[in-house]
């Protein structure tokens, strides 16, 4: 097929799909398709991207029903029949077209105490954390999150309970709970132990299945469940 049959979401929550015909190219990504539409067919199309190389996390969209990072999703892999339906990420308010409002996603990182709380000053020597230690390995397993929101859009619990902190914020909290340099472990466990926190997760692992960086928020959340339970038993929470 020489052209791709592409439908793209236009407008806000009450908008609809618009059809475009886009030339097929070798090694074409979904982001290339959206960019072609915006540059050649309709300059009013709103979408978001920055790095184009899987670093910034800003280009995630729903592609043929699944959340994906579009700059690293090849058309040949996600649409072998040449049909693409491109929509904004689920579970987030639509600003316009393919652009979602990410505020509640990142506000939840703050609610999960996703900020590092230093225990040392810049005048002290670098902390030495053994690379092979269990805690360091737990941090390393989750630290490469790019904040793309793919896991958040894939999580059914976020869809049912808009208060739920979600896989990315909880994954971030788990990296900090295991960070030997951080001084807010108990406050962070308290922040994720409530009804909207780690215990609301149903462990269905859609987040881990869809994460483009191959992280496992499911495993991080399981760690938080254990850590909060142990803290309660120890009388710390
Ligand atoms: S494992 Fe938990 S956080 Fe991940 S998608 Fe399922 S319910 Fe959501
Ligand atoms: S955990 Fe994965 S899917 Fe979720 S925001 Fe981070 S990189 Fe994206
Ligand atoms: S544009 Fe940066 S991750 Fe896709």
mmCIF file of C-alpha atoms and ligand atoms in Angstrom:
data_model
loop_
_atom_site.group_PDB
_atom_site.id
_atom_site.type_symbol
_atom_site.label_atom_id
_atom_site.label_comp_id
_atom_site.label_asym_id
_atom_site.label_seq_id
_atom_site.Cartn_x
_atom_site.Cartn_y
_atom_site.Cartn_z
ATOM 1 C CA UNK A 1 0.000 0.000 0.000
ATOM 2 C CA UNK A 2 1.444 3.395 -0.977
ATOM 3 C CA UNK A 3 -0.559 5.376 1.544
ATOM 4 C CA UNK A 4 -1.519 4.885 5.160
ATOM 5 C CA UNK A 5 -5.175 5.354 6.151
ATOM 6 C CA UNK A 6 -4.907 7.461 9.295
ATOM 7 C CA UNK A 7 -7.648 8.714 11.598
ATOM 8 C CA UNK A 8 -6.668 11.322 14.165
ATOM 9 C CA UNK A 9 -8.592 12.650 17.158
ATOM 10 C CA UNK A 10 -9.530 16.328 16.751
ATOM 11 C CA UNK A 11 -10.902 18.726 19.358
ATOM 12 C CA UNK A 12 -11.514 18.146 23.059
ATOM 13 C CA UNK A 13 -13.338 15.395 24.945
ATOM 14 C CA UNK A 14 -16.408 15.822 22.740
ATOM 15 C CA UNK A 15 -14.390 15.856 19.500
ATOM 16 C CA UNK A 16 -14.138 13.131 16.882
ATOM 17 C CA UNK A 17 -11.811 11.397 14.436
ATOM 18 C CA UNK A 18 -10.668 12.990 11.170
ATOM 19 C CA UNK A 19 -9.276 10.941 8.286
ATOM 20 C CA UNK A 20 -6.011 11.585 6.443
ATOM 21 C CA UNK A 21 -4.043 9.764 3.783
ATOM 22 C CA UNK A 22 -0.305 9.768 4.522
ATOM 23 C CA UNK A 23 2.469 8.416 2.245
ATOM 24 C CA UNK A 24 4.139 5.290 3.607
ATOM 25 C CA UNK A 25 7.904 5.529 4.076
ATOM 26 C CA UNK A 26 10.674 3.195 5.183
ATOM 27 C CA UNK A 27 11.443 3.196 8.906
ATOM 28 C CA UNK A 28 8.503 5.559 9.491
ATOM 29 C CA UNK A 29 7.402 6.136 13.083
ATOM 30 C CA UNK A 30 3.930 7.059 14.290
ATOM 31 C CA UNK A 31 5.348 10.453 15.278
ATOM 32 C CA UNK A 32 6.574 10.894 11.676
ATOM 33 C CA UNK A 33 2.985 10.307 10.510
ATOM 34 C CA UNK A 34 1.553 12.894 12.919
ATOM 35 C CA UNK A 35 4.286 15.359 11.936
ATOM 36 C CA UNK A 36 3.530 14.833 8.235
ATOM 37 C CA UNK A 37 -0.144 15.624 8.854
ATOM 38 C CA UNK A 38 0.668 18.763 10.829
ATOM 39 C CA UNK A 39 3.303 20.056 8.357
ATOM 40 C CA UNK A 40 1.723 19.049 5.050
ATOM 41 C CA UNK A 41 -2.016 18.536 5.516
ATOM 42 C CA UNK A 42 -3.369 20.509 8.491
ATOM 43 C CA UNK A 43 -1.152 22.952 10.426
ATOM 44 C CA UNK A 44 -3.827 23.343 13.124
ATOM 45 C CA UNK A 45 -3.244 19.811 14.445
ATOM 46 C CA UNK A 46 -1.970 20.011 18.039
ATOM 47 C CA UNK A 47 0.454 17.377 19.366
ATOM 48 C CA UNK A 48 3.470 17.249 21.627
ATOM 49 C CA UNK A 49 7.017 15.940 21.218
ATOM 50 C CA UNK A 50 10.550 17.100 21.968
ATOM 51 C CA UNK A 51 13.461 14.670 21.674
ATOM 52 C CA UNK A 52 12.294 12.143 19.030
ATOM 53 C CA UNK A 53 14.664 9.566 20.540
ATOM 54 C CA UNK A 54 12.799 8.102 23.508
ATOM 55 C CA UNK A 55 14.265 10.396 26.168
ATOM 56 C CA UNK A 56 11.770 13.129 27.021
ATOM 57 C CA UNK A 57 8.524 11.192 27.438
ATOM 58 C CA UNK A 58 6.365 13.849 25.803
ATOM 59 C CA UNK A 59 5.128 12.068 22.660
ATOM 60 C CA UNK A 60 2.872 9.347 24.119
ATOM 61 C CA UNK A 61 -0.498 8.817 22.417
ATOM 62 C CA UNK A 62 -3.069 6.068 21.971
ATOM 63 C CA UNK A 63 -2.203 4.169 18.793
ATOM 64 C CA UNK A 64 -4.699 1.618 17.486
ATOM 65 C CA UNK A 65 -6.180 1.442 20.982
ATOM 66 C CA UNK A 66 -2.927 1.097 22.941
ATOM 67 C CA UNK A 67 -0.812 3.695 24.726
ATOM 68 C CA UNK A 68 2.653 4.019 23.138
ATOM 69 C CA UNK A 69 5.620 6.370 22.815
ATOM 70 C CA UNK A 70 5.122 7.445 19.224
ATOM 71 C CA UNK A 71 8.704 8.461 18.378
ATOM 72 C CA UNK A 72 9.952 4.891 18.861
ATOM 73 C CA UNK A 73 6.859 3.078 17.538
ATOM 74 C CA UNK A 74 7.394 1.985 13.958
ATOM 75 C CA UNK A 75 4.383 1.972 11.667
ATOM 76 C CA UNK A 76 5.470 -1.385 10.232
ATOM 77 C CA UNK A 77 5.175 -2.924 13.707
ATOM 78 C CA UNK A 78 2.020 -1.266 15.046
ATOM 79 C CA UNK A 79 0.017 -0.995 11.805
ATOM 80 C CA UNK A 80 1.122 -3.750 9.396
ATOM 81 C CA UNK A 81 -2.187 -3.386 7.500
ATOM 82 C CA UNK A 82 -1.547 0.347 6.921
ATOM 83 C CA UNK A 83 -4.388 1.569 9.174
ATOM 84 C CA UNK A 84 -3.663 3.869 12.076
ATOM 85 C CA UNK A 85 -6.021 5.359 14.647
ATOM 86 C CA UNK A 86 -4.222 7.983 16.733
ATOM 87 C CA UNK A 87 -5.830 9.501 19.834
ATOM 88 C CA UNK A 88 -4.696 11.290 22.998
ATOM 89 C CA UNK A 89 -3.645 9.282 26.070
ATOM 90 C CA UNK A 90 -6.524 7.953 28.160
ATOM 91 C CA UNK A 91 -7.245 8.974 31.768
ATOM 92 C CA UNK A 92 -6.029 12.554 31.281
ATOM 93 C CA UNK A 93 -8.007 15.666 30.306
ATOM 94 C CA UNK A 94 -7.643 16.555 26.605
ATOM 95 C CA UNK A 95 -6.323 20.048 25.947
ATOM 96 C CA UNK A 96 -6.821 19.768 22.179
ATOM 97 C CA UNK A 97 -6.386 17.091 19.517
ATOM 98 C CA UNK A 98 -3.511 14.820 20.669
ATOM 99 C CA UNK A 99 -2.384 16.988 23.590
ATOM 100 C CA UNK A 100 -3.366 15.962 27.116
ATOM 101 C CA UNK A 101 -3.087 17.970 30.310
ATOM 102 C CA UNK A 102 -0.374 16.150 32.321
ATOM 103 C CA UNK A 103 -0.855 18.203 35.496
ATOM 104 C CA UNK A 104 -2.731 15.590 37.519
ATOM 105 C CA UNK A 105 -0.182 12.943 36.453
ATOM 106 C CA UNK A 106 2.729 14.977 37.827
ATOM 107 C CA UNK A 107 0.753 16.335 40.803
ATOM 108 C CA UNK A 108 0.425 12.704 41.876
ATOM 109 C CA UNK A 109 4.233 12.328 41.835
ATOM 110 C CA UNK A 110 4.285 15.201 44.352
ATOM 111 C CA UNK A 111 1.470 13.583 46.403
ATOM 112 C CA UNK A 112 3.499 10.352 46.506
ATOM 113 C CA UNK A 113 6.440 12.418 47.814
ATOM 114 C CA UNK A 114 8.394 11.852 44.629
ATOM 115 C CA UNK A 115 10.952 14.514 45.591
ATOM 116 C CA UNK A 116 14.378 13.522 46.913
ATOM 117 C CA UNK A 117 14.962 14.730 50.496
ATOM 118 C CA UNK A 118 18.677 15.170 50.970
ATOM 119 C CA UNK A 119 20.366 14.112 54.215
ATOM 120 C CA UNK A 120 23.745 15.624 53.298
ATOM 121 C CA UNK A 121 24.889 19.035 52.109
ATOM 122 C CA UNK A 122 27.003 19.847 49.065
ATOM 123 C CA UNK A 123 30.026 20.318 51.353
ATOM 124 C CA UNK A 124 30.034 16.628 52.268
ATOM 125 C CA UNK A 125 31.682 13.898 50.220
ATOM 126 C CA UNK A 126 29.690 11.887 47.639
ATOM 127 C CA UNK A 127 27.660 9.051 49.141
ATOM 128 C CA UNK A 128 28.986 5.606 48.298
ATOM 129 C CA UNK A 129 26.225 3.109 47.570
ATOM 130 C CA UNK A 130 27.389 -0.386 46.618
ATOM 131 C CA UNK A 131 26.105 -1.179 43.093
ATOM 132 C CA UNK A 132 25.389 -4.797 44.051
ATOM 133 C CA UNK A 133 23.384 -3.983 47.197
ATOM 134 C CA UNK A 134 19.700 -4.991 47.150
ATOM 135 C CA UNK A 135 18.523 -1.411 47.685
ATOM 136 C CA UNK A 136 20.702 -0.029 44.914
ATOM 137 C CA UNK A 137 19.409 -2.703 42.554
ATOM 138 C CA UNK A 138 15.819 -1.784 43.470
ATOM 139 C CA UNK A 139 16.571 1.869 42.658
ATOM 140 C CA UNK A 140 18.300 0.991 39.385
ATOM 141 C CA UNK A 141 15.333 -1.154 38.303
ATOM 142 C CA UNK A 142 12.959 1.823 38.320
ATOM 143 C CA UNK A 143 15.087 4.928 37.844
ATOM 144 C CA UNK A 144 14.950 5.155 34.036
ATOM 145 C CA UNK A 145 11.310 6.325 34.002
ATOM 146 C CA UNK A 146 10.843 9.123 31.459
ATOM 147 C CA UNK A 147 7.434 10.243 32.772
ATOM 148 C CA UNK A 148 5.648 9.445 29.531
ATOM 149 C CA UNK A 149 2.310 8.480 31.116
ATOM 150 C CA UNK A 150 1.923 5.283 29.062
ATOM 151 C CA UNK A 151 1.539 3.146 32.201
ATOM 152 C CA UNK A 152 -0.967 5.625 33.657
ATOM 153 C CA UNK A 153 -3.095 5.429 30.511
ATOM 154 C CA UNK A 154 -2.867 1.616 30.557
ATOM 155 C CA UNK A 155 -3.972 1.236 34.189
ATOM 156 C CA UNK A 156 -7.618 0.254 34.699
ATOM 157 C CA UNK A 157 -7.537 1.313 38.353
ATOM 158 C CA UNK A 158 -6.706 4.903 37.308
ATOM 159 C CA UNK A 159 -9.783 4.713 35.055
ATOM 160 C CA UNK A 160 -12.016 3.560 37.910
ATOM 161 C CA UNK A 161 -10.535 5.771 40.650
ATOM 162 C CA UNK A 162 -9.230 9.136 39.492
ATOM 163 C CA UNK A 163 -7.669 9.647 42.936
ATOM 164 C CA UNK A 164 -5.352 6.628 42.560
ATOM 165 C CA UNK A 165 -1.722 7.760 42.498
ATOM 166 C CA UNK A 166 -0.968 5.427 39.597
ATOM 167 C CA UNK A 167 1.991 3.293 38.525
ATOM 168 C CA UNK A 168 4.528 5.996 37.630
ATOM 169 C CA UNK A 169 4.208 8.017 40.854
ATOM 170 C CA UNK A 170 4.352 4.847 42.946
ATOM 171 C CA UNK A 171 7.351 3.563 40.977
ATOM 172 C CA UNK A 172 9.101 6.862 41.704
ATOM 173 C CA UNK A 173 8.234 6.596 45.416
ATOM 174 C CA UNK A 174 9.742 3.090 45.529
ATOM 175 C CA UNK A 175 13.038 4.270 44.020
ATOM 176 C CA UNK A 176 13.258 6.916 46.760
ATOM 177 C CA UNK A 177 12.257 4.516 49.566
ATOM 178 C CA UNK A 178 15.303 2.482 48.520
ATOM 179 C CA UNK A 179 17.639 5.448 48.097
ATOM 180 C CA UNK A 180 20.222 5.264 50.897
ATOM 181 C CA UNK A 181 20.782 9.056 50.661
ATOM 182 C CA UNK A 182 17.135 10.024 51.168
ATOM 183 C CA UNK A 183 15.762 11.094 54.541
ATOM 184 C CA UNK A 184 11.967 10.958 54.088
ATOM 185 C CA UNK A 185 11.285 7.222 54.033
ATOM 186 C CA UNK A 186 8.485 7.194 56.602
ATOM 187 C CA UNK A 187 6.736 10.308 55.255
ATOM 188 C CA UNK A 188 6.840 8.741 51.810
ATOM 189 C CA UNK A 189 5.475 5.412 53.023
ATOM 190 C CA UNK A 190 2.674 7.310 54.788
ATOM 191 C CA UNK A 191 1.951 9.202 51.549
ATOM 192 C CA UNK A 192 1.509 5.995 49.522
ATOM 193 C CA UNK A 193 -0.226 3.853 52.185
ATOM 194 C CA UNK A 194 -3.700 5.435 51.928
ATOM 195 C CA UNK A 195 -6.774 4.351 49.941
ATOM 196 C CA UNK A 196 -5.450 6.009 46.758
ATOM 197 C CA UNK A 197 -1.995 4.510 47.169
ATOM 198 C CA UNK A 198 -0.218 1.211 46.588
ATOM 199 C CA UNK A 199 -2.888 -0.997 48.177
ATOM 200 C CA UNK A 200 -5.410 0.035 45.490
ATOM 201 C CA UNK A 201 -3.291 -1.675 42.791
ATOM 202 C CA UNK A 202 -4.833 -4.880 41.446
ATOM 203 C CA UNK A 203 -1.485 -6.254 40.211
ATOM 204 C CA UNK A 204 -2.763 -6.849 36.677
ATOM 205 C CA UNK A 205 0.541 -5.531 35.312
ATOM 206 C CA UNK A 206 -0.802 -3.636 32.287
ATOM 207 C CA UNK A 207 1.661 -0.905 33.319
ATOM 208 C CA UNK A 208 4.663 -3.229 33.143
ATOM 209 C CA UNK A 209 3.425 -4.756 29.894
ATOM 210 C CA UNK A 210 3.137 -1.365 28.179
ATOM 211 C CA UNK A 211 6.062 0.595 29.695
ATOM 212 C CA UNK A 212 8.357 1.480 26.767
ATOM 213 C CA UNK A 213 11.388 1.511 29.066
ATOM 214 C CA UNK A 214 10.627 -2.035 30.234
ATOM 215 C CA UNK A 215 10.208 -0.969 33.861
ATOM 216 C CA UNK A 216 7.906 -2.827 36.203
ATOM 217 C CA UNK A 217 5.791 -0.459 38.287
ATOM 218 C CA UNK A 218 3.920 -3.598 39.388
ATOM 219 C CA UNK A 219 7.039 -4.888 41.131
ATOM 220 C CA UNK A 220 7.705 -1.448 42.650
ATOM 221 C CA UNK A 221 4.146 -1.298 43.982
ATOM 222 C CA UNK A 222 4.492 -4.801 45.442
ATOM 223 C CA UNK A 223 7.610 -3.529 47.229
ATOM 224 C CA UNK A 224 5.653 -0.569 48.609
ATOM 225 C CA UNK A 225 2.871 -2.883 49.796
ATOM 226 C CA UNK A 226 5.426 -4.954 51.753
ATOM 227 C CA UNK A 227 7.262 -1.905 53.106
ATOM 228 C CA UNK A 228 4.076 -0.154 54.286
ATOM 229 C CA UNK A 229 2.791 -3.358 55.926
ATOM 230 C CA UNK A 230 6.117 -3.874 57.727
ATOM 231 C CA UNK A 231 6.117 -0.235 58.859
ATOM 232 C CA UNK A 232 2.607 -0.670 60.305
ATOM 233 C CA UNK A 233 3.650 -3.876 62.123
ATOM 234 C CA UNK A 234 6.715 -2.067 63.504
ATOM 235 C CA UNK A 235 4.467 0.742 64.788
ATOM 236 C CA UNK A 236 6.187 3.305 62.531
ATOM 237 C CA UNK A 237 3.033 4.297 60.602
HETATM 238 S S1 LIG B 1 -0.330 -3.399 38.205
HETATM 239 FE FE1 LIG B 1 -1.364 -1.838 39.456
HETATM 240 S S2 LIG B 1 -0.542 0.117 38.708
HETATM 241 FE FE2 LIG B 1 -0.032 -1.449 37.155
HETATM 242 S S3 LIG B 1 -1.715 -1.318 35.654
HETATM 243 FE FE3 LIG B 1 -2.273 -2.903 37.155
HETATM 244 S S4 LIG B 1 -3.494 -1.826 38.748
HETATM 245 FE FE4 LIG B 1 -2.415 -0.248 37.522
HETATM 246 S S1 LIG B 2 6.998 3.789 34.297
HETATM 247 FE FE1 LIG B 2 7.356 3.479 32.087
HETATM 248 S S2 LIG B 2 5.365 3.880 31.138
HETATM 249 FE FE2 LIG B 2 5.281 4.729 33.200
HETATM 250 S S3 LIG B 2 5.823 6.902 32.957
HETATM 251 FE FE3 LIG B 2 7.717 5.763 33.457
HETATM 252 S S4 LIG B 2 8.633 5.226 31.475
HETATM 253 FE FE4 LIG B 2 6.505 5.823 31.069
HETATM 254 S S1 LIG B 3 9.679 12.658 21.540
HETATM 255 FE FE1 LIG B 3 10.807 12.349 23.387
HETATM 256 S S2 LIG B 3 10.235 10.340 24.010
HETATM 257 FE FE2 LIG B 3 9.255 10.580 22.089
#
